[in-house]
């Protein structure tokens, strides 16, 4: 005898009950949250508050005479706050849509919703990177001195042309340069702070130029940033002056010849108020206090949502330059 309760449950065209799809959505979110994050996540650190502290100052060791007491270092704490934003995308499910489509269509749409969240997180982090490198405007802290050099709070790591990059140290230089020469010159701006250059993020065009400069006959690989997950870059990744190249489709059009060199560490801070979830039409998370605990219609009007913020905490941990005179 048929179960009358199951008979009344809303089902897809192929008779899959909505409760099964709810469970699938919950598992999809769990898998996404546990999966390695995208390439740019290698340069982020999650903080527990929208306000974080950084400490700057001089802790350089000094020679002491016999019986002389060590001098106290000088450290100051600087505070920076950043905002969070909400990001959403509706599944757009109606009762008619559910009744008229097989379950694989709904599952595929849930998968695409999660892929969209991943793309949005990458986009937000990349925008923070593009807009967060020191550009000569006043920094929110004064950089600490290093190797006998001191720096003002308007120190600049952004160069709009080849000439501007190569003349940053005061020497006149209007020559054309290879991509490799650009990288080595840009690296100086990180090393004079004691930072170690790690990755160059480039467009497909710059990646092709870099490969064409190689004459050793070896097969080099420049991975795609969007497809990389957390972890070390492949061993055969093309490398120059200690910097591994990664290419991205997000550098295109007027930004095609822009290059971003990043140091090791986590210069971008993130804060998640609401990690990626599927939210029901009451605003509750499915799988939390929402529909997966009894309301079979929770998917009607459900939408994907997340709420987080990101900030470039260390604007001097990267260098941005534009190649406009390529040898």
PDB file of C-alpha atoms in Angstrom, residues 105-256:
ATOM      1  CA  UNK A 105      18.404  19.186 -13.876  1.00  0.00           C
ATOM      2  CA  UNK A 106      17.949  20.467 -10.326  1.00  0.00           C
ATOM      3  CA  UNK A 107      21.168  18.812  -9.141  1.00  0.00           C
ATOM      4  CA  UNK A 108      23.076  20.334 -12.067  1.00  0.00           C
ATOM      5  CA  UNK A 109      21.718  23.779 -11.221  1.00  0.00           C
ATOM      6  CA  UNK A 110      22.830  23.399  -7.611  1.00  0.00           C
ATOM      7  CA  UNK A 111      26.308  22.443  -8.819  1.00  0.00           C
ATOM      8  CA  UNK A 112      26.449  25.506 -11.079  1.00  0.00           C
ATOM      9  CA  UNK A 113      25.322  27.674  -8.159  1.00  0.00           C
ATOM     10  CA  UNK A 114      28.300  26.482  -6.118  1.00  0.00           C
ATOM     11  CA  UNK A 115      30.673  27.015  -9.056  1.00  0.00           C
ATOM     12  CA  UNK A 116      29.312  30.543  -9.285  1.00  0.00           C
ATOM     13  CA  UNK A 117      30.138  31.118  -5.618  1.00  0.00           C
ATOM     14  CA  UNK A 118      33.701  29.924  -6.211  1.00  0.00           C
ATOM     15  CA  UNK A 119      34.037  32.297  -9.185  1.00  0.00           C
ATOM     16  CA  UNK A 120      32.701  35.218  -7.148  1.00  0.00           C
ATOM     17  CA  UNK A 121      35.146  34.574  -4.298  1.00  0.00           C
ATOM     18  CA  UNK A 122      38.034  34.528  -6.796  1.00  0.00           C
ATOM     19  CA  UNK A 123      36.755  37.739  -8.397  1.00  0.00           C
ATOM     20  CA  UNK A 124      36.467  39.541  -5.049  1.00  0.00           C
ATOM     21  CA  UNK A 125      39.957  38.487  -3.943  1.00  0.00           C
ATOM     22  CA  UNK A 126      41.427  39.450  -7.310  1.00  0.00           C
ATOM     23  CA  UNK A 127      39.799  42.900  -7.153  1.00  0.00           C
ATOM     24  CA  UNK A 128      41.272  43.364  -3.667  1.00  0.00           C
ATOM     25  CA  UNK A 129      44.679  42.437  -5.036  1.00  0.00           C
ATOM     26  CA  UNK A 130      44.373  44.751  -8.043  1.00  0.00           C
ATOM     27  CA  UNK A 131      43.280  47.713  -5.965  1.00  0.00           C
ATOM     28  CA  UNK A 132      45.256  47.042  -2.799  1.00  0.00           C
ATOM     29  CA  UNK A 133      48.903  47.372  -3.845  1.00  0.00           C
ATOM     30  CA  UNK A 134      50.598  50.597  -2.705  1.00  0.00           C
ATOM     31  CA  UNK A 135      50.079  53.238  -5.388  1.00  0.00           C
ATOM     32  CA  UNK A 136      51.692  56.319  -3.848  1.00  0.00           C
ATOM     33  CA  UNK A 137      48.642  57.414  -1.882  1.00  0.00           C
ATOM     34  CA  UNK A 138      48.984  57.480   1.888  1.00  0.00           C
ATOM     35  CA  UNK A 139      49.222  54.070   3.505  1.00  0.00           C
ATOM     36  CA  UNK A 140      47.430  53.315   6.763  1.00  0.00           C
ATOM     37  CA  UNK A 141      50.801  52.702   8.440  1.00  0.00           C
ATOM     38  CA  UNK A 142      54.429  53.762   8.053  1.00  0.00           C
ATOM     39  CA  UNK A 143      56.629  50.990   6.577  1.00  0.00           C
ATOM     40  CA  UNK A 144      59.421  49.870   8.828  1.00  0.00           C
ATOM     41  CA  UNK A 145      63.022  50.461   7.688  1.00  0.00           C
ATOM     42  CA  UNK A 146      65.058  47.606   6.250  1.00  0.00           C
ATOM     43  CA  UNK A 147      68.700  47.119   5.207  1.00  0.00           C
ATOM     44  CA  UNK A 148      69.586  50.700   5.999  1.00  0.00           C
ATOM     45  CA  UNK A 149      66.665  52.078   3.991  1.00  0.00           C
ATOM     46  CA  UNK A 150      63.646  53.947   5.289  1.00  0.00           C
ATOM     47  CA  UNK A 151      60.297  54.388   3.578  1.00  0.00           C
ATOM     48  CA  UNK A 152      57.538  56.972   3.816  1.00  0.00           C
ATOM     49  CA  UNK A 153      53.831  56.206   4.132  1.00  0.00           C
ATOM     50  CA  UNK A 154      53.426  57.177   0.467  1.00  0.00           C
ATOM     51  CA  UNK A 155      55.822  54.489  -0.756  1.00  0.00           C
ATOM     52  CA  UNK A 156      54.775  53.266  -4.223  1.00  0.00           C
ATOM     53  CA  UNK A 157      54.741  49.745  -5.720  1.00  0.00           C
ATOM     54  CA  UNK A 158      52.619  50.545  -8.787  1.00  0.00           C
ATOM     55  CA  UNK A 159      54.245  51.379 -12.119  1.00  0.00           C
ATOM     56  CA  UNK A 160      52.191  52.447 -15.129  1.00  0.00           C
ATOM     57  CA  UNK A 161      54.831  51.757 -17.779  1.00  0.00           C
ATOM     58  CA  UNK A 162      58.083  49.975 -18.522  1.00  0.00           C
ATOM     59  CA  UNK A 163      59.987  53.246 -18.261  1.00  0.00           C
ATOM     60  CA  UNK A 164      58.434  54.109 -14.902  1.00  0.00           C
ATOM     61  CA  UNK A 165      59.398  50.702 -13.489  1.00  0.00           C
ATOM     62  CA  UNK A 166      63.014  50.896 -14.612  1.00  0.00           C
ATOM     63  CA  UNK A 167      63.456  54.515 -13.553  1.00  0.00           C
ATOM     64  CA  UNK A 168      62.073  53.948 -10.046  1.00  0.00           C
ATOM     65  CA  UNK A 169      65.601  53.791  -8.625  1.00  0.00           C
ATOM     66  CA  UNK A 170      66.464  57.180 -10.144  1.00  0.00           C
ATOM     67  CA  UNK A 171      68.335  56.008 -13.255  1.00  0.00           C
ATOM     68  CA  UNK A 172      67.175  57.030 -16.722  1.00  0.00           C
ATOM     69  CA  UNK A 173      66.027  54.071 -18.827  1.00  0.00           C
ATOM     70  CA  UNK A 174      63.844  54.316 -21.941  1.00  0.00           C
ATOM     71  CA  UNK A 175      64.902  50.962 -23.430  1.00  0.00           C
ATOM     72  CA  UNK A 176      62.674  48.021 -24.297  1.00  0.00           C
ATOM     73  CA  UNK A 177      62.944  45.050 -21.921  1.00  0.00           C
ATOM     74  CA  UNK A 178      61.977  41.389 -21.902  1.00  0.00           C
ATOM     75  CA  UNK A 179      59.317  40.053 -19.552  1.00  0.00           C
ATOM     76  CA  UNK A 180      62.061  38.392 -17.509  1.00  0.00           C
ATOM     77  CA  UNK A 181      63.874  41.717 -17.112  1.00  0.00           C
ATOM     78  CA  UNK A 182      60.635  43.362 -15.969  1.00  0.00           C
ATOM     79  CA  UNK A 183      60.200  40.659 -13.323  1.00  0.00           C
ATOM     80  CA  UNK A 184      63.732  41.018 -11.992  1.00  0.00           C
ATOM     81  CA  UNK A 185      63.332  44.806 -11.781  1.00  0.00           C
ATOM     82  CA  UNK A 186      59.965  44.531 -10.024  1.00  0.00           C
ATOM     83  CA  UNK A 187      61.396  42.058  -7.520  1.00  0.00           C
ATOM     84  CA  UNK A 188      63.775  44.724  -6.217  1.00  0.00           C
ATOM     85  CA  UNK A 189      60.751  46.565  -4.811  1.00  0.00           C
ATOM     86  CA  UNK A 190      59.875  43.565  -2.645  1.00  0.00           C
ATOM     87  CA  UNK A 191      63.393  42.616  -1.651  1.00  0.00           C
ATOM     88  CA  UNK A 192      64.219  46.082  -0.322  1.00  0.00           C
ATOM     89  CA  UNK A 193      61.560  45.425   2.354  1.00  0.00           C
ATOM     90  CA  UNK A 194      62.981  42.002   3.151  1.00  0.00           C
ATOM     91  CA  UNK A 195      60.175  40.216   1.285  1.00  0.00           C
ATOM     92  CA  UNK A 196      60.751  37.205  -0.907  1.00  0.00           C
ATOM     93  CA  UNK A 197      59.027  37.327  -4.346  1.00  0.00           C
ATOM     94  CA  UNK A 198      56.946  34.217  -4.931  1.00  0.00           C
ATOM     95  CA  UNK A 199      54.422  34.362  -7.795  1.00  0.00           C
ATOM     96  CA  UNK A 200      53.800  36.499 -10.875  1.00  0.00           C
ATOM     97  CA  UNK A 201      50.170  36.658 -11.976  1.00  0.00           C
ATOM     98  CA  UNK A 202      49.983  37.392 -15.713  1.00  0.00           C
ATOM     99  CA  UNK A 203      47.632  37.327 -18.696  1.00  0.00           C
ATOM    100  CA  UNK A 204      47.697  34.633 -21.356  1.00  0.00           C
ATOM    101  CA  UNK A 205      49.490  37.086 -23.669  1.00  0.00           C
ATOM    102  CA  UNK A 206      52.300  37.806 -21.182  1.00  0.00           C
ATOM    103  CA  UNK A 207      52.541  34.075 -20.415  1.00  0.00           C
ATOM    104  CA  UNK A 208      53.061  33.345 -24.122  1.00  0.00           C
ATOM    105  CA  UNK A 209      55.691  36.080 -24.334  1.00  0.00           C
ATOM    106  CA  UNK A 210      57.525  34.647 -21.347  1.00  0.00           C
ATOM    107  CA  UNK A 211      57.607  31.157 -22.839  1.00  0.00           C
ATOM    108  CA  UNK A 212      58.828  32.493 -26.197  1.00  0.00           C
ATOM    109  CA  UNK A 213      61.776  34.171 -24.448  1.00  0.00           C
ATOM    110  CA  UNK A 214      63.109  30.785 -23.353  1.00  0.00           C
ATOM    111  CA  UNK A 215      65.760  29.338 -25.618  1.00  0.00           C
ATOM    112  CA  UNK A 216      66.843  26.284 -23.606  1.00  0.00           C
ATOM    113  CA  UNK A 217      64.441  23.921 -25.400  1.00  0.00           C
ATOM    114  CA  UNK A 218      62.728  22.793 -22.213  1.00  0.00           C
ATOM    115  CA  UNK A 219      58.948  22.422 -21.971  1.00  0.00           C
ATOM    116  CA  UNK A 220      57.686  24.872 -19.396  1.00  0.00           C
ATOM    117  CA  UNK A 221      54.201  25.006 -17.931  1.00  0.00           C
ATOM    118  CA  UNK A 222      52.333  28.100 -16.751  1.00  0.00           C
ATOM    119  CA  UNK A 223      49.245  26.915 -14.839  1.00  0.00           C
ATOM    120  CA  UNK A 224      45.853  28.623 -14.876  1.00  0.00           C
ATOM    121  CA  UNK A 225      45.062  30.408 -11.610  1.00  0.00           C
ATOM    122  CA  UNK A 226      41.357  29.603 -11.720  1.00  0.00           C
ATOM    123  CA  UNK A 227      42.010  25.872 -11.880  1.00  0.00           C
ATOM    124  CA  UNK A 228      44.633  25.733  -9.153  1.00  0.00           C
ATOM    125  CA  UNK A 229      43.755  24.665  -5.655  1.00  0.00           C
ATOM    126  CA  UNK A 230      45.631  25.258  -2.432  1.00  0.00           C
ATOM    127  CA  UNK A 231      49.098  23.787  -2.376  1.00  0.00           C
ATOM    128  CA  UNK A 232      52.437  23.945  -4.138  1.00  0.00           C
ATOM    129  CA  UNK A 233      52.664  24.844  -7.812  1.00  0.00           C
ATOM    130  CA  UNK A 234      53.738  22.074 -10.233  1.00  0.00           C
ATOM    131  CA  UNK A 235      57.499  21.507 -10.367  1.00  0.00           C
ATOM    132  CA  UNK A 236      57.663  22.322 -14.089  1.00  0.00           C
ATOM    133  CA  UNK A 237      56.040  25.736 -13.591  1.00  0.00           C
ATOM    134  CA  UNK A 238      58.051  28.382 -15.451  1.00  0.00           C
ATOM    135  CA  UNK A 239      60.225  30.306 -13.014  1.00  0.00           C
ATOM    136  CA  UNK A 240      62.274  33.506 -13.215  1.00  0.00           C
ATOM    137  CA  UNK A 241      64.364  35.059 -10.439  1.00  0.00           C
ATOM    138  CA  UNK A 242      62.631  32.891  -7.841  1.00  0.00           C
ATOM    139  CA  UNK A 243      59.163  33.790  -9.135  1.00  0.00           C
ATOM    140  CA  UNK A 244      56.747  31.200 -10.543  1.00  0.00           C
ATOM    141  CA  UNK A 245      54.344  32.303 -13.279  1.00  0.00           C
ATOM    142  CA  UNK A 246      50.593  31.762 -13.086  1.00  0.00           C
ATOM    143  CA  UNK A 247      48.224  32.946 -15.822  1.00  0.00           C
ATOM    144  CA  UNK A 248      44.616  34.066 -15.594  1.00  0.00           C
ATOM    145  CA  UNK A 249      41.807  34.987 -17.975  1.00  0.00           C
ATOM    146  CA  UNK A 250      40.858  37.798 -15.578  1.00  0.00           C
ATOM    147  CA  UNK A 251      43.687  39.916 -17.026  1.00  0.00           C
ATOM    148  CA  UNK A 252      42.403  40.911 -20.444  1.00  0.00           C
ATOM    149  CA  UNK A 253      41.600  43.922 -22.624  1.00  0.00           C
ATOM    150  CA  UNK A 254      43.198  47.074 -21.222  1.00  0.00           C
ATOM    151  CA  UNK A 255      44.728  44.984 -18.392  1.00  0.00           C
ATOM    152  CA  UNK A 256      46.337  42.387 -20.649  1.00  0.00           C
TER     153      UNK A 256
END
